[in-house]
Short mmCIF file of C-alpha atoms in Angstrom, two decimals:
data_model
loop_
_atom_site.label_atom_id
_atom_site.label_comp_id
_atom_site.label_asym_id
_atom_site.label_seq_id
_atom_site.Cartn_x
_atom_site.Cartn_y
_atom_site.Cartn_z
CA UNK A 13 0.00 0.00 0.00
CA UNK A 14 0.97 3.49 -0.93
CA UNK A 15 2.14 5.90 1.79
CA UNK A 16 -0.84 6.88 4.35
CA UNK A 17 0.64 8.96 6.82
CA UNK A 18 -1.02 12.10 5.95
CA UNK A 19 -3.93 9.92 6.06
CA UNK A 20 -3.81 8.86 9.02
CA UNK A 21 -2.72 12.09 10.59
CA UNK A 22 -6.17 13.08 8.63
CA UNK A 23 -8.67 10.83 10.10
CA UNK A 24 -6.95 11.55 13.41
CA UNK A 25 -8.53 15.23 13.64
CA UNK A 26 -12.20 13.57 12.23
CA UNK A 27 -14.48 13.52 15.51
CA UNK A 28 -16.23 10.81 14.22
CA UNK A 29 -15.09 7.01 14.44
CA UNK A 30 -13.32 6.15 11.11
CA UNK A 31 -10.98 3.05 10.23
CA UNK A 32 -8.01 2.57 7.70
CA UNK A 33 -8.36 -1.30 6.18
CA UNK A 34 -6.22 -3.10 3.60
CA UNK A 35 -7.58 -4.49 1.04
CA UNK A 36 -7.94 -7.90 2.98
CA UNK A 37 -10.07 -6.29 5.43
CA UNK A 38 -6.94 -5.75 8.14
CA UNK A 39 -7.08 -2.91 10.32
CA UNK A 40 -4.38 -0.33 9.51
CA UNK A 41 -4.77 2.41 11.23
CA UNK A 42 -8.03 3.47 13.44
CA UNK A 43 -8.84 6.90 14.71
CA UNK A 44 -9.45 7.92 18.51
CA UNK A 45 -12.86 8.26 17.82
CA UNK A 46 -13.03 4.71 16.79
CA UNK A 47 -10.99 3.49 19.93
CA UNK A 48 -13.29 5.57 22.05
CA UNK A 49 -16.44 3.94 20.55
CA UNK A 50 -15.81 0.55 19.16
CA UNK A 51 -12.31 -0.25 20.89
CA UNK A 52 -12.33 -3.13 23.24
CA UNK A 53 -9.14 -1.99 25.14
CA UNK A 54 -6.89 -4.41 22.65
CA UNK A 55 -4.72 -3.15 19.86
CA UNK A 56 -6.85 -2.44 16.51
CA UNK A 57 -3.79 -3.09 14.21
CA UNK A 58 -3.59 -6.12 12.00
CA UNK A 59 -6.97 -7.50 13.34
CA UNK A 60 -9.84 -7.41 10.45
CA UNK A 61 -12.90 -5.37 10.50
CA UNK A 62 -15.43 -7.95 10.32
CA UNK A 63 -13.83 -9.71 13.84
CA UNK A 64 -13.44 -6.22 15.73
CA UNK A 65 -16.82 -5.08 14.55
CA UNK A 66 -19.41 -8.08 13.93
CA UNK A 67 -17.24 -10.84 16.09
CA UNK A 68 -17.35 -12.81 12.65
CA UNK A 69 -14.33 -15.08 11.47
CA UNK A 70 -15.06 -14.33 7.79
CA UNK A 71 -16.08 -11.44 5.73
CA UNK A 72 -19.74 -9.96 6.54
CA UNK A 73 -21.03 -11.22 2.67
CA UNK A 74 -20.29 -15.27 4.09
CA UNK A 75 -22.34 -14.88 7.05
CA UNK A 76 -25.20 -13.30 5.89
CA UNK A 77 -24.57 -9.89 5.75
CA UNK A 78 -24.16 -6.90 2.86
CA UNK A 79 -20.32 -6.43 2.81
CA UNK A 80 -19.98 -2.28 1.80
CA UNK A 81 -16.81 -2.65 0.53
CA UNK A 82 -18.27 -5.27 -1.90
CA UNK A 83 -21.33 -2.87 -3.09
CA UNK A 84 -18.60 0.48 -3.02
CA UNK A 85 -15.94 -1.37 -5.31
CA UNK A 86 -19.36 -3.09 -7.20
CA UNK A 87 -20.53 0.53 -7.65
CA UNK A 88 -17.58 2.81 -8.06
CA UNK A 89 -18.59 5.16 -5.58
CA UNK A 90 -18.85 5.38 -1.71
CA UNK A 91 -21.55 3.11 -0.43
CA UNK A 92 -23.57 3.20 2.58
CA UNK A 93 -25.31 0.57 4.93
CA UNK A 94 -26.36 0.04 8.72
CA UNK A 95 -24.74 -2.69 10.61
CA UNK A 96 -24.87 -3.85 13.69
CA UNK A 97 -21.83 -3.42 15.98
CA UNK A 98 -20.01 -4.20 19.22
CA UNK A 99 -18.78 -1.20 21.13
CA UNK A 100 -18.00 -0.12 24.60
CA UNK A 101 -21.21 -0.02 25.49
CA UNK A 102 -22.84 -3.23 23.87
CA UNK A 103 -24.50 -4.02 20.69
CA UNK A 104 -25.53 -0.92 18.62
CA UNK A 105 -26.16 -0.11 15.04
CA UNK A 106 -24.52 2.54 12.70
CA UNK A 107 -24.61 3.82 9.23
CA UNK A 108 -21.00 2.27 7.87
CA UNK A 109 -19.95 4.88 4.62
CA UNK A 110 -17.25 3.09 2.78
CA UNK A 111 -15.16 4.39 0.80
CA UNK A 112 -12.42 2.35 -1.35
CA UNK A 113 -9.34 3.60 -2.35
CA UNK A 114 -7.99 2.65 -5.85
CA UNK A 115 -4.65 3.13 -8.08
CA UNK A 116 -4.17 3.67 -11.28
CA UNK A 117 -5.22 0.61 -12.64
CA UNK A 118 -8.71 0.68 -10.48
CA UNK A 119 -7.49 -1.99 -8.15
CA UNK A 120 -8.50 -1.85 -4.37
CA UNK A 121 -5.32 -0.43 -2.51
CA UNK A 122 -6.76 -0.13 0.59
CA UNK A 123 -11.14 1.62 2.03
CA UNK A 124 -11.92 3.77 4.83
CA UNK A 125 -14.96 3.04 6.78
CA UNK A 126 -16.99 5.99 8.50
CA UNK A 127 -18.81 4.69 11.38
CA UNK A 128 -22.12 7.26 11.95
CA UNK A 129 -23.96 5.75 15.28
CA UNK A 130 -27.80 6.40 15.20
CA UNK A 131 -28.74 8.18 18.20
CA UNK A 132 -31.94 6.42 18.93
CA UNK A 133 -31.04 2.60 17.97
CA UNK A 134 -29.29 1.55 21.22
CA UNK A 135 -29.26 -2.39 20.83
CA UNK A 136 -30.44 -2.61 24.49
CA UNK A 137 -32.72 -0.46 27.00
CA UNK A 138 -34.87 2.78 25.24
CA UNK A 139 -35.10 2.83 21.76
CA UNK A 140 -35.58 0.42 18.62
CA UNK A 141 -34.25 -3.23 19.09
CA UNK A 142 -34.05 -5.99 16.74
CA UNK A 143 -31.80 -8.28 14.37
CA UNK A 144 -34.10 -9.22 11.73
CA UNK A 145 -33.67 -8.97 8.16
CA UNK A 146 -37.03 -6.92 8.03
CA UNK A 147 -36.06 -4.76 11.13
CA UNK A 148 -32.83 -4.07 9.53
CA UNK A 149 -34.03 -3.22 6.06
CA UNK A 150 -36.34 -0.43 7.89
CA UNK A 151 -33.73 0.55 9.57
CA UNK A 152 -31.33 1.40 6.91
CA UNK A 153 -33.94 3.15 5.53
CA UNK A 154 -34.43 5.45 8.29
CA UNK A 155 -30.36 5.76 8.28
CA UNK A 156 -30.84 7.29 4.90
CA UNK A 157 -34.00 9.94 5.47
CA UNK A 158 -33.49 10.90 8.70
CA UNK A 159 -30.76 13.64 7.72
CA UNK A 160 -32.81 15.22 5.22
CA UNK A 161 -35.56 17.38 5.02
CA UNK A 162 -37.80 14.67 3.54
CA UNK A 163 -41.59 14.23 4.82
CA UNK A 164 -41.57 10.98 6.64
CA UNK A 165 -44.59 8.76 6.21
CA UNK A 166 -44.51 5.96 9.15
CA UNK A 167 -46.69 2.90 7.45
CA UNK A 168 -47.52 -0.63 9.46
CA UNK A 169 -50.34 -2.01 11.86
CA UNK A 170 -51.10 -0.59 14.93
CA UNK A 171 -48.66 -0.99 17.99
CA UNK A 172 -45.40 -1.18 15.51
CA UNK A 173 -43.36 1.24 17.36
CA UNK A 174 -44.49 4.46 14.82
CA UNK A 175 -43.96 6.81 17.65
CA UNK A 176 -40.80 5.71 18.54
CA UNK A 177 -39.51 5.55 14.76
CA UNK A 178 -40.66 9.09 14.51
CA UNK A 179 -38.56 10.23 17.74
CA UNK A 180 -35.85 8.08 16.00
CA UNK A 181 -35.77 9.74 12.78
CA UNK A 182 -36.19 13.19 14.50
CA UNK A 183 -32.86 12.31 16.97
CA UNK A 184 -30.83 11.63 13.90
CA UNK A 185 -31.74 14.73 11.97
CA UNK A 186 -30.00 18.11 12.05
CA UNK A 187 -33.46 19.60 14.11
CA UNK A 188 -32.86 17.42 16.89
CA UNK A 189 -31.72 20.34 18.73
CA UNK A 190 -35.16 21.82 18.59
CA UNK A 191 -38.81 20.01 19.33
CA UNK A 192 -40.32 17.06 18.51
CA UNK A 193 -43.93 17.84 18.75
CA UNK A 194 -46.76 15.11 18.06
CA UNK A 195 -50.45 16.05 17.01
CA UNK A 196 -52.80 13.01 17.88
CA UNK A 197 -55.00 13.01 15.17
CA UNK A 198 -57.50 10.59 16.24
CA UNK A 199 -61.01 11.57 17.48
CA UNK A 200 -60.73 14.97 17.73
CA UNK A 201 -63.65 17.51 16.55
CA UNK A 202 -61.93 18.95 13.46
CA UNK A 203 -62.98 22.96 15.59
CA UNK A 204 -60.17 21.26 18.43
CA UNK A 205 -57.97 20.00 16.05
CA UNK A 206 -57.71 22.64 14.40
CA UNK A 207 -56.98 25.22 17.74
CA UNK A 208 -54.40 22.64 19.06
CA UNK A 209 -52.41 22.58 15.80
CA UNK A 210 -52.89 26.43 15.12
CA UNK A 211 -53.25 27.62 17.81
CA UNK A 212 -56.59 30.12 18.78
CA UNK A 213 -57.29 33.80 19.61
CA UNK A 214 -59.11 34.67 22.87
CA UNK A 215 -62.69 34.79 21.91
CA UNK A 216 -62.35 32.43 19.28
CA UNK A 217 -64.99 29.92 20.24
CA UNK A 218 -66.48 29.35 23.72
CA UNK A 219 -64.29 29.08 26.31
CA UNK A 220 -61.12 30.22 24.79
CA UNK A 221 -60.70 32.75 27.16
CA UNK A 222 -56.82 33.95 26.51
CA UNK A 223 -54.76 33.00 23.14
CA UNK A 224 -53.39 29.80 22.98
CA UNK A 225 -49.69 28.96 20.73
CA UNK A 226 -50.49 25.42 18.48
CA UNK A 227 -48.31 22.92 18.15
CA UNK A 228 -47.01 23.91 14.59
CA UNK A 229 -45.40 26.98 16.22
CA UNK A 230 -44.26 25.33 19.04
CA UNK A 231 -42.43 22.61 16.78
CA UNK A 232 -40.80 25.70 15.02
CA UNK A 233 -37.08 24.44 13.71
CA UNK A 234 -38.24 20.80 14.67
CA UNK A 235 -39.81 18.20 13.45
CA UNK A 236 -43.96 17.96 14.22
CA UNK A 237 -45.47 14.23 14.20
CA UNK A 238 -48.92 13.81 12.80
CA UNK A 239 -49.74 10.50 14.48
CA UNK A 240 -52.87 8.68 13.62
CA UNK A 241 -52.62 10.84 9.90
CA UNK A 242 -55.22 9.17 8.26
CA UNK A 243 -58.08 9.76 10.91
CA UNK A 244 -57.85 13.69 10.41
CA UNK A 245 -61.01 15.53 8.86
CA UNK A 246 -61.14 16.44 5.17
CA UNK A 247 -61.29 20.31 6.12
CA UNK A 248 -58.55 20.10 7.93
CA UNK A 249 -56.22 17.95 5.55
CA UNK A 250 -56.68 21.49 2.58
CA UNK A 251 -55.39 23.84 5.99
CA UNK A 252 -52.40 20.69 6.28
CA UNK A 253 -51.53 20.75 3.14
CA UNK A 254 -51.00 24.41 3.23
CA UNK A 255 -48.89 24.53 6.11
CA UNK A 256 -46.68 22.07 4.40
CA UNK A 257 -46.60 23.51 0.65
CA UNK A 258 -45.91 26.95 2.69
CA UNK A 259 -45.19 26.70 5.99
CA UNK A 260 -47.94 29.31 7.11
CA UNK A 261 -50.78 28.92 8.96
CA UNK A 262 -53.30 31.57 10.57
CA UNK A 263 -54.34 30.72 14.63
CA UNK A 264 -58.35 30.13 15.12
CA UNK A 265 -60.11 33.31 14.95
CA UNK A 266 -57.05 35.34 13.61
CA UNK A 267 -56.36 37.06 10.04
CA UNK A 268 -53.50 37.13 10.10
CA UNK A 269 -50.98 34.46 8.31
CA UNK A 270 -47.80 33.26 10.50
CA UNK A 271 -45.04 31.31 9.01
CA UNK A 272 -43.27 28.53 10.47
CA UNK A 273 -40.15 25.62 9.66
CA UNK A 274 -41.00 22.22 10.41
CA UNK A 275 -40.42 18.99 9.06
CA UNK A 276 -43.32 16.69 8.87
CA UNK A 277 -43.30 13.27 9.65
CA UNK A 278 -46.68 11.43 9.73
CA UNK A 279 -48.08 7.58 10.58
CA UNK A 280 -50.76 5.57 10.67
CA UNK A 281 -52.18 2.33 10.07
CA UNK A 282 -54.23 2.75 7.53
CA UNK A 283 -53.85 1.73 3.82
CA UNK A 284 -54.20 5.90 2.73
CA UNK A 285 -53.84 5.10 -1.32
CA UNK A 286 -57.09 2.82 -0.72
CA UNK A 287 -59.02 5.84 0.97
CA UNK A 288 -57.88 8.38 -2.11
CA UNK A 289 -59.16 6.27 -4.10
CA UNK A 290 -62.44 6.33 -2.05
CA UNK A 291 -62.04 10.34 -1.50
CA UNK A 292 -61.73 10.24 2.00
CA UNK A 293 -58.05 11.55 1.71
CA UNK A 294 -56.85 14.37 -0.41
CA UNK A 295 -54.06 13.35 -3.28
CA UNK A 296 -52.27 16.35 -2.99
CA UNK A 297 -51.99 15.83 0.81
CA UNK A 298 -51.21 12.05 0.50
CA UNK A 299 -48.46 12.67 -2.22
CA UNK A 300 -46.44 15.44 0.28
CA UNK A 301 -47.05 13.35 3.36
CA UNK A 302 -45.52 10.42 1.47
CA UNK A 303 -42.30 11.90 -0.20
CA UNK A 304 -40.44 8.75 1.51
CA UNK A 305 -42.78 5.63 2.94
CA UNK A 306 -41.58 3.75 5.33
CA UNK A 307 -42.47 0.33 6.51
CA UNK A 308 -42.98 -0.96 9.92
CA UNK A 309 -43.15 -4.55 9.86
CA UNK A 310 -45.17 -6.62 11.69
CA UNK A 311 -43.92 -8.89 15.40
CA UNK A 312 -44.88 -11.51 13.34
CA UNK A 313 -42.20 -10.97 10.08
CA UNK A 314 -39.61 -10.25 12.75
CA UNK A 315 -40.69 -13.20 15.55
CA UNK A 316 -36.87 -14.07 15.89
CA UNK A 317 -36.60 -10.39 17.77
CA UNK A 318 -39.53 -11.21 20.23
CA UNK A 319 -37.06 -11.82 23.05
CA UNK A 320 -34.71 -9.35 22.33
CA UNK A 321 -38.05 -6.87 22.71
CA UNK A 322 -39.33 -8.48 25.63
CA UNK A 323 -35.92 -8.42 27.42
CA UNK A 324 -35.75 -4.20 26.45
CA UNK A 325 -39.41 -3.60 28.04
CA UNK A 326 -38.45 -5.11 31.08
CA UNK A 327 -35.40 -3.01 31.13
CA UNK A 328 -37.98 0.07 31.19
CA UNK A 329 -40.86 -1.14 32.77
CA UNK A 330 -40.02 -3.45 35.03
CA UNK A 331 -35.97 -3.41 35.69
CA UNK A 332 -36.07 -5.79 38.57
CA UNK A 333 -37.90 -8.77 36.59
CA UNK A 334 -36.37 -11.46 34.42
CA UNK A 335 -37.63 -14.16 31.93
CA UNK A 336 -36.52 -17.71 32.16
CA UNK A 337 -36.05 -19.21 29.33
CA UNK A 338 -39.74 -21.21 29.48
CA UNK A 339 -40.97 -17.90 29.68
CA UNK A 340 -39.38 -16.39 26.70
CA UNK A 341 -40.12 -19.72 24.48
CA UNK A 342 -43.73 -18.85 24.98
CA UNK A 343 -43.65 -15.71 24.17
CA UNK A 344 -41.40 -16.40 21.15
CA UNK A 345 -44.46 -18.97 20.16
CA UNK A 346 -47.50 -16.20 20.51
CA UNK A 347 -49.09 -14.55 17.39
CA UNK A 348 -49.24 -10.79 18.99
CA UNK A 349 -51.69 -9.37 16.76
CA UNK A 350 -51.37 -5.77 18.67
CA UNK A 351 -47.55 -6.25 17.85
CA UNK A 352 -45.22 -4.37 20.50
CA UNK A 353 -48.08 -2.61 22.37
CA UNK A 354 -49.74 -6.13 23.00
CA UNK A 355 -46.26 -7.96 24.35
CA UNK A 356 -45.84 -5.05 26.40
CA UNK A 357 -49.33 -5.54 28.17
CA UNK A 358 -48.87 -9.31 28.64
CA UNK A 359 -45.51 -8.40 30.15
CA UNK A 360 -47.14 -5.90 32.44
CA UNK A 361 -50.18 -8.30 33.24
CA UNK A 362 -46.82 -10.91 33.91
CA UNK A 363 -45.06 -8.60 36.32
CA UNK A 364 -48.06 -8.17 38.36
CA UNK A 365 -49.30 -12.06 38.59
CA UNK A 366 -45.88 -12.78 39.67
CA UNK A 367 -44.38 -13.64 42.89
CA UNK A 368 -40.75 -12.89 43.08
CA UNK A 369 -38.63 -11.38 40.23
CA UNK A 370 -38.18 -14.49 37.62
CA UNK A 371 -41.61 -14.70 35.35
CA UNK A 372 -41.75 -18.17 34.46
CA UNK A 373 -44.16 -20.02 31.84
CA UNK A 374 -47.20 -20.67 33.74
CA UNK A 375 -47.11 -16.51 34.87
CA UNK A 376 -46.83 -15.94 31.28
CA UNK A 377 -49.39 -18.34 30.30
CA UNK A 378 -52.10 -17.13 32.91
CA UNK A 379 -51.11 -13.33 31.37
CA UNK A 380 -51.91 -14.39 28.21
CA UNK A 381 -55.26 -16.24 29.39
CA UNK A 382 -56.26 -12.78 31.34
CA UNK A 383 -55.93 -11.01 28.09
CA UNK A 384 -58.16 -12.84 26.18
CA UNK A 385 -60.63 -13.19 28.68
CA UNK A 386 -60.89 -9.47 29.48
CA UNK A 387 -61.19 -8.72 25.38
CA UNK A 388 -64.07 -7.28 24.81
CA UNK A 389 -66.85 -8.20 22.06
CA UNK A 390 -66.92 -5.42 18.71
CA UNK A 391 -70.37 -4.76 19.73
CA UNK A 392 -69.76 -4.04 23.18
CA UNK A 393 -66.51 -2.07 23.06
CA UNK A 394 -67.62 1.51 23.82
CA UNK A 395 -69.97 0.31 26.55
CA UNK A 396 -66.89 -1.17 28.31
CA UNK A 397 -64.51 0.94 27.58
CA UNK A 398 -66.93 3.74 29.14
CA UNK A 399 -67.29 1.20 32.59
CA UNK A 400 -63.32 -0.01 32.46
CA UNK A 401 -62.76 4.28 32.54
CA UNK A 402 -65.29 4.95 35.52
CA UNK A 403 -63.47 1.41 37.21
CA UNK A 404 -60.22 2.81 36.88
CA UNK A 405 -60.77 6.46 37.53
CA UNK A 406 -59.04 6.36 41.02
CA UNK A 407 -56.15 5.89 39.38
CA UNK A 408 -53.10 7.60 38.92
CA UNK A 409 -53.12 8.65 35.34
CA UNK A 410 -50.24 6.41 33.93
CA UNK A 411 -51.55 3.39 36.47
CA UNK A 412 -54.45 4.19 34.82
CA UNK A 413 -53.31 3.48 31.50
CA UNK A 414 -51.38 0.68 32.41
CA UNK A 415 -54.43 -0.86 33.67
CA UNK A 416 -56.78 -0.40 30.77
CA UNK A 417 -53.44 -1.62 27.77
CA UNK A 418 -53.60 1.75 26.63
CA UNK A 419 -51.21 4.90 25.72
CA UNK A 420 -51.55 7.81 28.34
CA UNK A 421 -51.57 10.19 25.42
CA UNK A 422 -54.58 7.87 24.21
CA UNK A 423 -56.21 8.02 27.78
CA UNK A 424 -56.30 11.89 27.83
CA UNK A 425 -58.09 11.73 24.35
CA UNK A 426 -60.92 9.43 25.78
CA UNK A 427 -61.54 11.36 29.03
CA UNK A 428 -60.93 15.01 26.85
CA UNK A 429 -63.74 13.22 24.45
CA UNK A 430 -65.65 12.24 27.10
CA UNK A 431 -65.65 15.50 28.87
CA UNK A 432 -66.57 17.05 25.08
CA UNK A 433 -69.58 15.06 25.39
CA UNK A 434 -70.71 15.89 28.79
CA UNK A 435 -70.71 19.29 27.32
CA UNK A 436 -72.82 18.65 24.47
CA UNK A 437 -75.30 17.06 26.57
CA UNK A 438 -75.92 19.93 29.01
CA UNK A 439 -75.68 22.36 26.09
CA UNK A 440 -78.90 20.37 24.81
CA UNK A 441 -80.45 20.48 27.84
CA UNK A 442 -80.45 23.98 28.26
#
């Protein structure tokens, strides 16, 4: 190999982690960023890539992996894809940029990998987990939008980690700096939609009785997360549209037009394309929302992740309990139809039916038997919801939630539509 002092006095001043390989994958030179990251207190030198990185004893393309030297040289141009890697702190992934190094003749003298770590994909504890092909295809995907400017529609089934992906995407932008604001877009009136994404004038409508900021100025210079997307109002989606083709906006019961910068990144769990075809969505709204889709998938196209998942909720819910290994084969085994949200609840229901800090099979099982029996027939779900609500109301708000397998943020929009209908009642009455 040529001479590569300059750079590795180069990469040396980089503050992010970069490595200097041959071209038989050795380790030549690595930068302190990369000791401080990836180093496992041993000498980097002479080692390969794939063994410091993946623990692998061949190249990533023989055990199952993309190798990005093989796509960069395949290419002819810097290539980039997310890995998973062993660091200081555990498993995490990163976005790998390769970028070989040729002579004269075009052959491979030596690559430099650029090691980006994604802010919110710590392999363990908060954030998203998994080693499946399909997790890791979304994931690279989100590697490549989340620096840009690009509108962001989140697509899956319900309880596939949307909210999370969206705080994801927003941590490894260049706004993350600023707010990440979320609009629930579910079951509002369009009147209260409307004031809590634009905000209102005192006097606007009954009982706005000083001016209230919306959430699109309070996301100003961050990112603003339309959850639930395909539940909002047609009204509403022309004033949407709007504040994304412009970025301006006028508050409830004001003239006047305000501006402000946010990128927009939106979910839900319905198939959108199907309801502009049936004119309950606007095109021109569907088309900006979905300058990049991305996919979710399912518990059940990633089931080999289950206990990885399981093991990470604990971590946050529940530090103190474990899951033998009866317990975690069982869970492995279950369909989840709810997907995250559901495995969640049975470990919750687990942690509470369990005496000591192991849950074993039989606490799992009789978690998974309480679920079903407390689900609720389709034409009885309002009535009980209503009852489970009044049964619950002593609560603590996020006991509360935990109790009834729901969201907080989802709990606040039941009692805020509740309380909307108490309202209209006495308004009748009078």
């Amino acid at each position: 190999m040529t001479d590569d002092r300059f750079l590795r006095g180069y990469l040396d001043t980089l503050p992010e982690p970069h490595i200097l390989c041959d071209a038989h994958y050795r380790i030549v030179h690595a930068n302190p960023a990369y000791h401080a990251r990836f180093g496992d207190g041993r000498a980097l030198a002479g080692r390969t890539c794939y063994e410091v990185s993946h623990r692998y004893s061949a190249p990533c393309e023989a055990c199952g992996e993309s190798c990005p030297l093989r796509e960069a040289l395949a290419r002819g141009r810097p290539h980039h894809v997310v890995h998973l890697h062993h660091g200081c702190g555990g498993k995490e992934y990163v976005d790998i940029e390769l970028t070989p190094i040729t002579d004269a003749q075009g052959r491979l003298e030596c690559f430099i990998e650029k090691m980006n770590p994604l802010p919110a994909h710590a392999h363990t504890g908060a954030g998203l987990v998994g080693e499946a092909p399909a997790f890791t295809r979304m994931l690279d995907r989100l590697a490549r939008v989340a620096p840009s400017d690009a509108a962001v529609l989140l697509l899956g089934e319900s309880g596939t980690g949307k909210e999370l992906t969206a705080q994801a995407i927003h941590a490894a932008s260049p706004r993350a700096a600023r707010p990440l604001v979320t609009v629930d877009c579910t079951g509002l009136p369009e009147t209260l939609i409307e004031s809590e994404l634009f905000g209102h004038e005192k006097g606007a409508f009954t009982g706005a009785a000083s001016r209230q900021v919306g959430l699109a100025e309070a996301a100003d210079g961050g990112t603003l997360f339309l959850d639930e997307i395909g539940d909002l109002p047609l009204p509403m989606q022309a004033k949407l549209l709007r504040l994304i083709e412009t970025g301006t906006y006028r508050r409830l019961g004001s003239t006047q037009w305000r501006r402000t910068d946010v990128r927009v990144v939106s979910a839900t769990h319905r198939d959108l394309a199907a309801m502009v075809e049936a004119g309950a969505f606007r095109a021109d709204l569907y088309h900006r929302l979905a300058t990049f889709p991305l996919y979710l998938p399912a518990l059940r196209e990633r089931t080999g992740d289950i206990p990885l998942i399981a093991r990470g909720l604990l971590e946050r819910h529940a530090p103190s309990m474990k899951l033998d290994d009866g317990a975690l084969a069982l869970i492995a085994a279950q369909p989840f139809p709810g997907n995250i949200r559901e495995l969640r609840n049975v470990l919750v229901r687990a942690c509470l039916l369990a005496d000591g800090h192991t849950l074993d099979a039989a606490t799992v099982r009789e978690a998974l038997a309480l679920g079903l029996a407390a689900a609720p027939t389709p034409a009885s779900d309002a009535r009980t919801l209503e009852h489970r609500l009044a049964d619950t109301a002593h609560l603590g708000r996020k006991a509360q939630a935990l109790a009834l397998g729901i969201s907080e943020r989802t709990l606040y929009r039941l009692l805020r539509q509740g309380s909307a209908r108490v309202h209209q009642d006495d308004t009748a009455k009078g």
